[in-house]
GROMACS .gro file of C-alpha atoms in nm:
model
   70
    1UNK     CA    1  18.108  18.755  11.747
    2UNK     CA    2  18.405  19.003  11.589
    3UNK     CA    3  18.684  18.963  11.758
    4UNK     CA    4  18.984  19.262  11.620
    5UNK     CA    5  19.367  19.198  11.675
    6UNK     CA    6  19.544  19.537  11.717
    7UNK     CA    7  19.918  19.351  11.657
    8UNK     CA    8  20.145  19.386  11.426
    9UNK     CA    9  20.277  19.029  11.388
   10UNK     CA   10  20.407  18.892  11.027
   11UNK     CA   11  20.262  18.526  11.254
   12UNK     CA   12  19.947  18.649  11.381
   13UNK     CA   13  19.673  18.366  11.226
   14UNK     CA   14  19.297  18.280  11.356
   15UNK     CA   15  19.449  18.025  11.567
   16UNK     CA   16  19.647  18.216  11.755
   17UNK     CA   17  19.370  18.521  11.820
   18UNK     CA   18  19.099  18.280  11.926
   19UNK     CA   19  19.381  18.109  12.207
   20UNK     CA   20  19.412  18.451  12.309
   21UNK     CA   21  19.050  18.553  12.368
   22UNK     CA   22  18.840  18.243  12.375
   23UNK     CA   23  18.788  18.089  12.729
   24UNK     CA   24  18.643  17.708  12.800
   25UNK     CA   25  18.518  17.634  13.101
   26UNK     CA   26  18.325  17.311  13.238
   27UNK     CA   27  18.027  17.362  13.400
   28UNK     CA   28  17.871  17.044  13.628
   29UNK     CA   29  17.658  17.002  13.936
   30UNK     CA   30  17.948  17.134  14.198
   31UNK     CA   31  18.224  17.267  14.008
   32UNK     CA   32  18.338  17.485  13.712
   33UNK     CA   33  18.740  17.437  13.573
   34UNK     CA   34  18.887  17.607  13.314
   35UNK     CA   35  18.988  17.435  13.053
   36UNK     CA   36  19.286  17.505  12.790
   37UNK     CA   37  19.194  17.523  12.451
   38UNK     CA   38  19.365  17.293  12.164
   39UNK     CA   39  19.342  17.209  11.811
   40UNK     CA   40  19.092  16.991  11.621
   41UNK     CA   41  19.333  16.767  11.457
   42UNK     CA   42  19.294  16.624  11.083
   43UNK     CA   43  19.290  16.236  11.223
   44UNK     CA   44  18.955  16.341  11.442
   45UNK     CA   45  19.148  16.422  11.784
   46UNK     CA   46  19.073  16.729  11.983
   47UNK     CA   47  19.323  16.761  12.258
   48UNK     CA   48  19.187  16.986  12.551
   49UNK     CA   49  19.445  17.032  12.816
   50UNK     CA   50  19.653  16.713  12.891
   51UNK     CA   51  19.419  16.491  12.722
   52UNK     CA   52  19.292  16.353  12.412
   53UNK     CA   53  19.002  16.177  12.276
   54UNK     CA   54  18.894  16.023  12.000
   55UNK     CA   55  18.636  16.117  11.817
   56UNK     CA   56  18.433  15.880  11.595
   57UNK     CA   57  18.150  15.957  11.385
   58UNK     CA   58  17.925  15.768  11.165
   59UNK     CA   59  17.827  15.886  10.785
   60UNK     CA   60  17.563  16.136  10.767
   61UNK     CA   61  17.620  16.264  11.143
   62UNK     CA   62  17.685  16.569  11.274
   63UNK     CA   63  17.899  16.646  11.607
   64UNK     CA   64  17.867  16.988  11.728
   65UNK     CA   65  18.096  17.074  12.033
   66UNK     CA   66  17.909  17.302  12.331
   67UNK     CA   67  18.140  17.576  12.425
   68UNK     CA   68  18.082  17.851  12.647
   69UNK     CA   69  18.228  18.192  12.582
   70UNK     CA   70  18.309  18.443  12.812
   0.00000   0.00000   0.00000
C-alpha cells in the first residue's frame, strides 16, 4: 500500500496520514461498526474508540492485529 499526502504541513507525520486514510471496521455475524483508530501505546495499550485494553504477551510470542482496509 502507498499512500501520498499532497499537504503542506511543517506537522504532517505517519500518524496523522494513516488517521486520515485508514478505516477499521468490525465485521461479526449481524453487524459491521466503524471503529476509530488510536495509538499503540509504549506500556502495551491500544485504545480503539472509548476503550482500552490491555495487552499481555508472553516471551517469544507474536500478536498480530487483523485490520481491514478500505
Amino acid at each position: 500500500m502507498e499512500i501520498t499526502a499532497k499537504k503542506d504541513d511543517k506537522d504532517l507525520n505517519p500518524s496523522s496520514i494513516s488517521h486520515d486514510y485508514i478505516n477499521i471496521t468490525q465485521d461479526d455475524k449481524n453487524t459491521v461498526n466503524k471503529l476509530r483508530d488510536g495509538y499503540l501505546l509504549s506500556d502495551k495499550n491500544i485504545k480503539i474508540g472509548q476503550n482500552i485494553t490491555k495487552i499481555k504477551l508472553k516471551k517469544a510470542k507474536l500478536h498480530k492485529p487483523c485490520l481491514s482496509m478500505s
